[in-house]
Short mmCIF file of C-alpha atoms and ligand atoms in Angstrom, two decimals:
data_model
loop_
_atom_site.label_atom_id
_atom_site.label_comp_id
_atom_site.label_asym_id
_atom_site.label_seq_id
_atom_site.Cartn_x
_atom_site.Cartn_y
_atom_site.Cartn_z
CA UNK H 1 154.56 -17.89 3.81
CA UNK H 2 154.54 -20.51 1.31
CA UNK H 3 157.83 -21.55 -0.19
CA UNK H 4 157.65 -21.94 -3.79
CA UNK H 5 161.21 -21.82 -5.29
CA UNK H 6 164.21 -22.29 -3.85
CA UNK H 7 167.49 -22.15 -5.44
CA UNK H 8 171.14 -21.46 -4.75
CA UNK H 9 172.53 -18.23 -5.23
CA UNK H 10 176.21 -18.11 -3.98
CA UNK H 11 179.30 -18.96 -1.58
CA UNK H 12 181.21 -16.41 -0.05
CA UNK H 13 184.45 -17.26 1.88
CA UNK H 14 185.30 -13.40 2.13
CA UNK H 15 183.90 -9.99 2.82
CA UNK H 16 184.38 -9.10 -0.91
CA UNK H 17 182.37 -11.78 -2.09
CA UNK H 18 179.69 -11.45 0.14
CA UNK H 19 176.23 -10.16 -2.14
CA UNK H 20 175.12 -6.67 -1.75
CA UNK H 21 171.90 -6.64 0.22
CA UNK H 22 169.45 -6.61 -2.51
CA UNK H 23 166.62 -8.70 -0.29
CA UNK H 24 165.91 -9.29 3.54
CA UNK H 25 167.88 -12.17 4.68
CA UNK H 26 167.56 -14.55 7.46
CA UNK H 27 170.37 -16.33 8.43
CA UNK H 28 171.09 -19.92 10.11
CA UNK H 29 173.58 -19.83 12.30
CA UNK H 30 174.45 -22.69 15.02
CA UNK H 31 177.28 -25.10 16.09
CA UNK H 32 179.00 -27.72 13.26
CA UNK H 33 176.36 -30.46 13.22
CA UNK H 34 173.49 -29.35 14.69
CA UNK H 35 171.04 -29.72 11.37
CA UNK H 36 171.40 -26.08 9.94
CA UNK H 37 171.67 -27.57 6.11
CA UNK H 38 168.76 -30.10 6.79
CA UNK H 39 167.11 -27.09 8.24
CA UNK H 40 167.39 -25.38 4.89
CA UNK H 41 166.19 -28.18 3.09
CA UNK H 42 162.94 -28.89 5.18
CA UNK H 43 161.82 -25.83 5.48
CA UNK H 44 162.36 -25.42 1.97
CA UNK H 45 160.93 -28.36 1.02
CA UNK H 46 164.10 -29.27 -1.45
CA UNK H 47 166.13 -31.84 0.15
CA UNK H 48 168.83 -31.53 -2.17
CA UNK H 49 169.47 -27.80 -1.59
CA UNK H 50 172.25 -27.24 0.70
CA UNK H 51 174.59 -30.17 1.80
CA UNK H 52 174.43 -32.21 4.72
CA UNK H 53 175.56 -35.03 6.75
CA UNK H 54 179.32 -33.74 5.31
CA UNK H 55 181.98 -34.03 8.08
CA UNK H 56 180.93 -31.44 10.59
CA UNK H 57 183.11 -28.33 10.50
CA UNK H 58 184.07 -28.59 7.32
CA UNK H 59 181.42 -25.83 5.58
CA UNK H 60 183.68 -22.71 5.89
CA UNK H 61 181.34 -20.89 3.07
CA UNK H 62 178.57 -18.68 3.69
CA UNK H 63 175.98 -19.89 1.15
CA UNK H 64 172.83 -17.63 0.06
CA UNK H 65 169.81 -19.43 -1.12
CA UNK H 66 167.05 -17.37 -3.08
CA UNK H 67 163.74 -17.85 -1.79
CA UNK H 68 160.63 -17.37 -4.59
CA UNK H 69 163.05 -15.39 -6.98
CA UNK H 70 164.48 -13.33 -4.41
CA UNK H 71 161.50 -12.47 -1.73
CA UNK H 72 164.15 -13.03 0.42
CA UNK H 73 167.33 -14.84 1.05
CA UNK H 74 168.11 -17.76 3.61
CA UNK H 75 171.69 -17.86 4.41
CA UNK H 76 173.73 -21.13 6.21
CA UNK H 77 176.12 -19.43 8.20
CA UNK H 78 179.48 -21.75 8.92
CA UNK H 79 179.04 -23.57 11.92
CA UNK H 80 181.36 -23.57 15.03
CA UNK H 81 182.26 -25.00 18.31
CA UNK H 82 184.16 -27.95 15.57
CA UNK H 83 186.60 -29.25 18.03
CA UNK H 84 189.62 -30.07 15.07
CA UNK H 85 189.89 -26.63 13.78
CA UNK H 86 192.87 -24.46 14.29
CA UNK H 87 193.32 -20.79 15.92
CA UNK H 88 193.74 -19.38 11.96
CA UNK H 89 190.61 -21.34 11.10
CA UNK H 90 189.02 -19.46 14.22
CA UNK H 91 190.04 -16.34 13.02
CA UNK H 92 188.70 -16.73 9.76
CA UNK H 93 185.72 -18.05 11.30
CA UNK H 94 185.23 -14.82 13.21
CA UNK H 95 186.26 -12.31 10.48
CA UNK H 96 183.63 -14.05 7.80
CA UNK H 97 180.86 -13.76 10.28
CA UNK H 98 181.67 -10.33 11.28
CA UNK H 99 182.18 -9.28 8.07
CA UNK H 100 178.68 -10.84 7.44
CA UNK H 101 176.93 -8.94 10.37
CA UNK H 102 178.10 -5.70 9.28
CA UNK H 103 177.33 -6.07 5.54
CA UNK H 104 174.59 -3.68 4.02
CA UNK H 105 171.24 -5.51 4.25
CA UNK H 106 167.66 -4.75 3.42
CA UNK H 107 166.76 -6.35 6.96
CA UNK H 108 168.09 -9.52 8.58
CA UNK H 109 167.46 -11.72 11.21
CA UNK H 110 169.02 -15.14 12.80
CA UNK H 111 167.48 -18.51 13.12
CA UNK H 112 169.99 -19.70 16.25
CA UNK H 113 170.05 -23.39 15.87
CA UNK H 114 170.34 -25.64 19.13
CA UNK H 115 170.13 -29.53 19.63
CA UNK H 116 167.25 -30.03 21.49
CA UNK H 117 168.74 -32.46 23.62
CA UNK H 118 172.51 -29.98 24.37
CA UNK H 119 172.46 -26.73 26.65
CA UNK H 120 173.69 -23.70 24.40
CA UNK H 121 177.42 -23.82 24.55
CA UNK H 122 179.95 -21.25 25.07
CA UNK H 123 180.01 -20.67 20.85
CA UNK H 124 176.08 -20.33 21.01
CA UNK H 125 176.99 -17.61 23.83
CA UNK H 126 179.51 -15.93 21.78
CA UNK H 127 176.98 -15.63 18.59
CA UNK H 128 174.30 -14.31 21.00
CA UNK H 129 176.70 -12.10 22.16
CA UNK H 130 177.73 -11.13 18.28
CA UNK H 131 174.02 -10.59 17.35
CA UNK H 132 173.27 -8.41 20.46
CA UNK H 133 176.29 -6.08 19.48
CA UNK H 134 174.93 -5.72 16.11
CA UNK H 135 171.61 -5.20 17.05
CA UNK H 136 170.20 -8.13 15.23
CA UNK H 137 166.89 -10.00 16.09
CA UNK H 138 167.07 -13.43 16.43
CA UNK H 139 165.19 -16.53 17.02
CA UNK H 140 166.05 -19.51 18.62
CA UNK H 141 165.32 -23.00 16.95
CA UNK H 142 165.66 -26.19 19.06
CA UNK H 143 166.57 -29.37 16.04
CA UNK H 144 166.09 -32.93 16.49
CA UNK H 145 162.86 -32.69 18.54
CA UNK H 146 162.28 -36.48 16.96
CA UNK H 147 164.57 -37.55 19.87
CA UNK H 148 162.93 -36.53 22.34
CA UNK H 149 159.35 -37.15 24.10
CA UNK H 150 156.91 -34.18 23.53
CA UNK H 151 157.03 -33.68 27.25
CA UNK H 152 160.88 -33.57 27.91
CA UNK H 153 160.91 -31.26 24.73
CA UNK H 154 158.57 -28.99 26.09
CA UNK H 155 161.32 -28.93 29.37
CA UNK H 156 164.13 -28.33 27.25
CA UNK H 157 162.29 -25.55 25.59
CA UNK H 158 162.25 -23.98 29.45
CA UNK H 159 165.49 -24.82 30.22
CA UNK H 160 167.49 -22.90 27.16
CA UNK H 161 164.75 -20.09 27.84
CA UNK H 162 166.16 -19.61 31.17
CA UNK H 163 169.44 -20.46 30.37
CA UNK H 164 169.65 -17.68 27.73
CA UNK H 165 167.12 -15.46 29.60
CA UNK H 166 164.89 -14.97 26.40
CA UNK H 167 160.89 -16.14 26.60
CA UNK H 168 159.34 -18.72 25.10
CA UNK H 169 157.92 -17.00 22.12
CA UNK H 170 161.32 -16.93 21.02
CA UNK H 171 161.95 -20.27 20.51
CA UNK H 172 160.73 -22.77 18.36
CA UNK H 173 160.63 -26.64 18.29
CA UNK H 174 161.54 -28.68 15.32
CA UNK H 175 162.72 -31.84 13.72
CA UNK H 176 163.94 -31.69 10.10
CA UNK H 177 163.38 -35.65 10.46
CA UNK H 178 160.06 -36.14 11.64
CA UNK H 179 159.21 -32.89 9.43
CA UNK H 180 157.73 -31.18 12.68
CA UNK H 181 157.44 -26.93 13.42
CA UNK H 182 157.67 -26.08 9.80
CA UNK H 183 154.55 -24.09 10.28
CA UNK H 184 155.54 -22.45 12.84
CA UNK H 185 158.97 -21.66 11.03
CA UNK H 186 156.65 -20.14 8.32
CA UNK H 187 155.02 -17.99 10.50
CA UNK H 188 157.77 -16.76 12.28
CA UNK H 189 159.19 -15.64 8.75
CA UNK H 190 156.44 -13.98 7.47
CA UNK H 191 156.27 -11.96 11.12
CA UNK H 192 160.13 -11.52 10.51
CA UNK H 193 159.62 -9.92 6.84
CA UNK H 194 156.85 -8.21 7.69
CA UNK H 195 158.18 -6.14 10.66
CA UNK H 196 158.70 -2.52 9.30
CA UNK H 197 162.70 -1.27 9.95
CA UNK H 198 162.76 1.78 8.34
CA UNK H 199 162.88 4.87 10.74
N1 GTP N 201 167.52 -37.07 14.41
C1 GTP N 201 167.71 -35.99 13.64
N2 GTP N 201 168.88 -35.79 13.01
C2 GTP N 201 169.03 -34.69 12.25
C3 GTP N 201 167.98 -33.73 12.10
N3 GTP N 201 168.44 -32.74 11.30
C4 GTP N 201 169.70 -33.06 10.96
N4 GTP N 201 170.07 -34.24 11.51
C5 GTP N 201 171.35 -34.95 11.34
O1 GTP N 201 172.42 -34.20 11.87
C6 GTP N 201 173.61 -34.33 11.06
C7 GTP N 201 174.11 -32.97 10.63
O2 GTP N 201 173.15 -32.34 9.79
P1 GTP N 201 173.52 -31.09 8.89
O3 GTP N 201 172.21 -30.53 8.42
O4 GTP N 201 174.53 -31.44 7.88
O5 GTP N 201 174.18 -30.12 10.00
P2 GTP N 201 174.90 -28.69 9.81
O6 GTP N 201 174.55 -27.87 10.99
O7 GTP N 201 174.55 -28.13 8.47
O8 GTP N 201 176.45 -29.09 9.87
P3 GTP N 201 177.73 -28.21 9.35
O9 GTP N 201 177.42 -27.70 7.98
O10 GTP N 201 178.88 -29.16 9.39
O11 GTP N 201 177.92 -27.10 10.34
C8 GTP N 201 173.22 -35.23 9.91
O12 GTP N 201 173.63 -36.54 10.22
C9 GTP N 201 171.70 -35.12 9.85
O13 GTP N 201 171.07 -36.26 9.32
C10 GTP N 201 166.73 -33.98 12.77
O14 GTP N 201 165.75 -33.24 12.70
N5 GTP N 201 166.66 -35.12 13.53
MG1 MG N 202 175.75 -27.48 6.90
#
């Protein structure tokens, strides 16, 4: 895969406004600060795409970007697990994303961010859970590999394996930072849009 363009297409903060499902879409989902925007960026190669270092928790938008005029679309899912956010807020929370899950889509897929350095927390669980339920294949991305040692990231990469009984294969190392796994983020997209879903 080679990222050529890279531009925004739209917000949704409701089921209506969410596009119809005009290209395969993978999706960046993970908990309010965890790098899912700088994600976006470095793997795009634009860091002026989507918007980060904002006060976590505050993103309550599901933004689309268009990858090389609409090969496919990466989405930055809202993130959660924001400690300052109220039940309604919650609830919206929940309804957007379900909403999202259940839209019409060519195919789709989820990057699950996790800090390298955090166990997956109850709202990483509760995504899993979401994506398992709607029978969506995911992919687990560990961020901020720059602050760790290669060795202890190699052991965290074991740990959240076992932790969410998943293998290896399944999870990727990166640091939007130190501009590390972006390759391997390629890859893993071209496998993801290349997988034929049609029965
Ligand atoms: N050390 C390090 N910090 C990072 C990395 N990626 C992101 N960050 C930092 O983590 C913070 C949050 O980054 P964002 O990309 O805005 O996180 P987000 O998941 O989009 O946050 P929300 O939109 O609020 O859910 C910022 O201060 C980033 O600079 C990384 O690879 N290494
Ligand atoms: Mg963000």
């Amino acid at each position: 895969m080679v990222i050529k363009k890279a531009e925004y297409l739209t917000g949704a903060a409701f089921r209506e406004q969410l596009p119809s499902g005009a290209a395969p879409e993978i999706a960046v989902a993970g908990r309010s600060n965890v790098g899912k925007s700088s994600f976006i960026n470095f793997v795009t190669g634009n860091s002026k795409l989507a918007k980060t270092s904002k006060e976590p928790g505050r993103t309550r938008l599901i933004n689309y970007f268009s990858i090389n005029g609409g090969e496919f679309y990466l989405v930055d899912l809202p993130g959660y697990g924001f400690a300052r956010v109220s039940d309604d807020e919650k609830r919206k929370w929940a309804q957007l994303i379900e909403a999202y899950f259940r839209a019409e889509a060519v195919k789709r897929h989820v990057f699950l961010l996790i800090d390298i350095r955090r166990d997956p927390t109850p709202g990483d669980v509760t995504m899993i859970n979401y994506m398992y339920h709607y029978a969506i294949p995911f992919t687990v991305i560990l961020t901020k590999a720059d602050k760790l040692s290669r060795s202890q990231a190699m052991t965290r990469r074991r740990a959240t394996a076992s932790a969410l009984k998943i293998g290896y294969d399944n999870i990727i190392i990166s640091s939007a930072h130190a501009r590390q796994g972006k390759s391997d983020i390629l890859t893993r997209i071209d496998e993801v849009l290349s997988i034929d879903v049609s029965e």
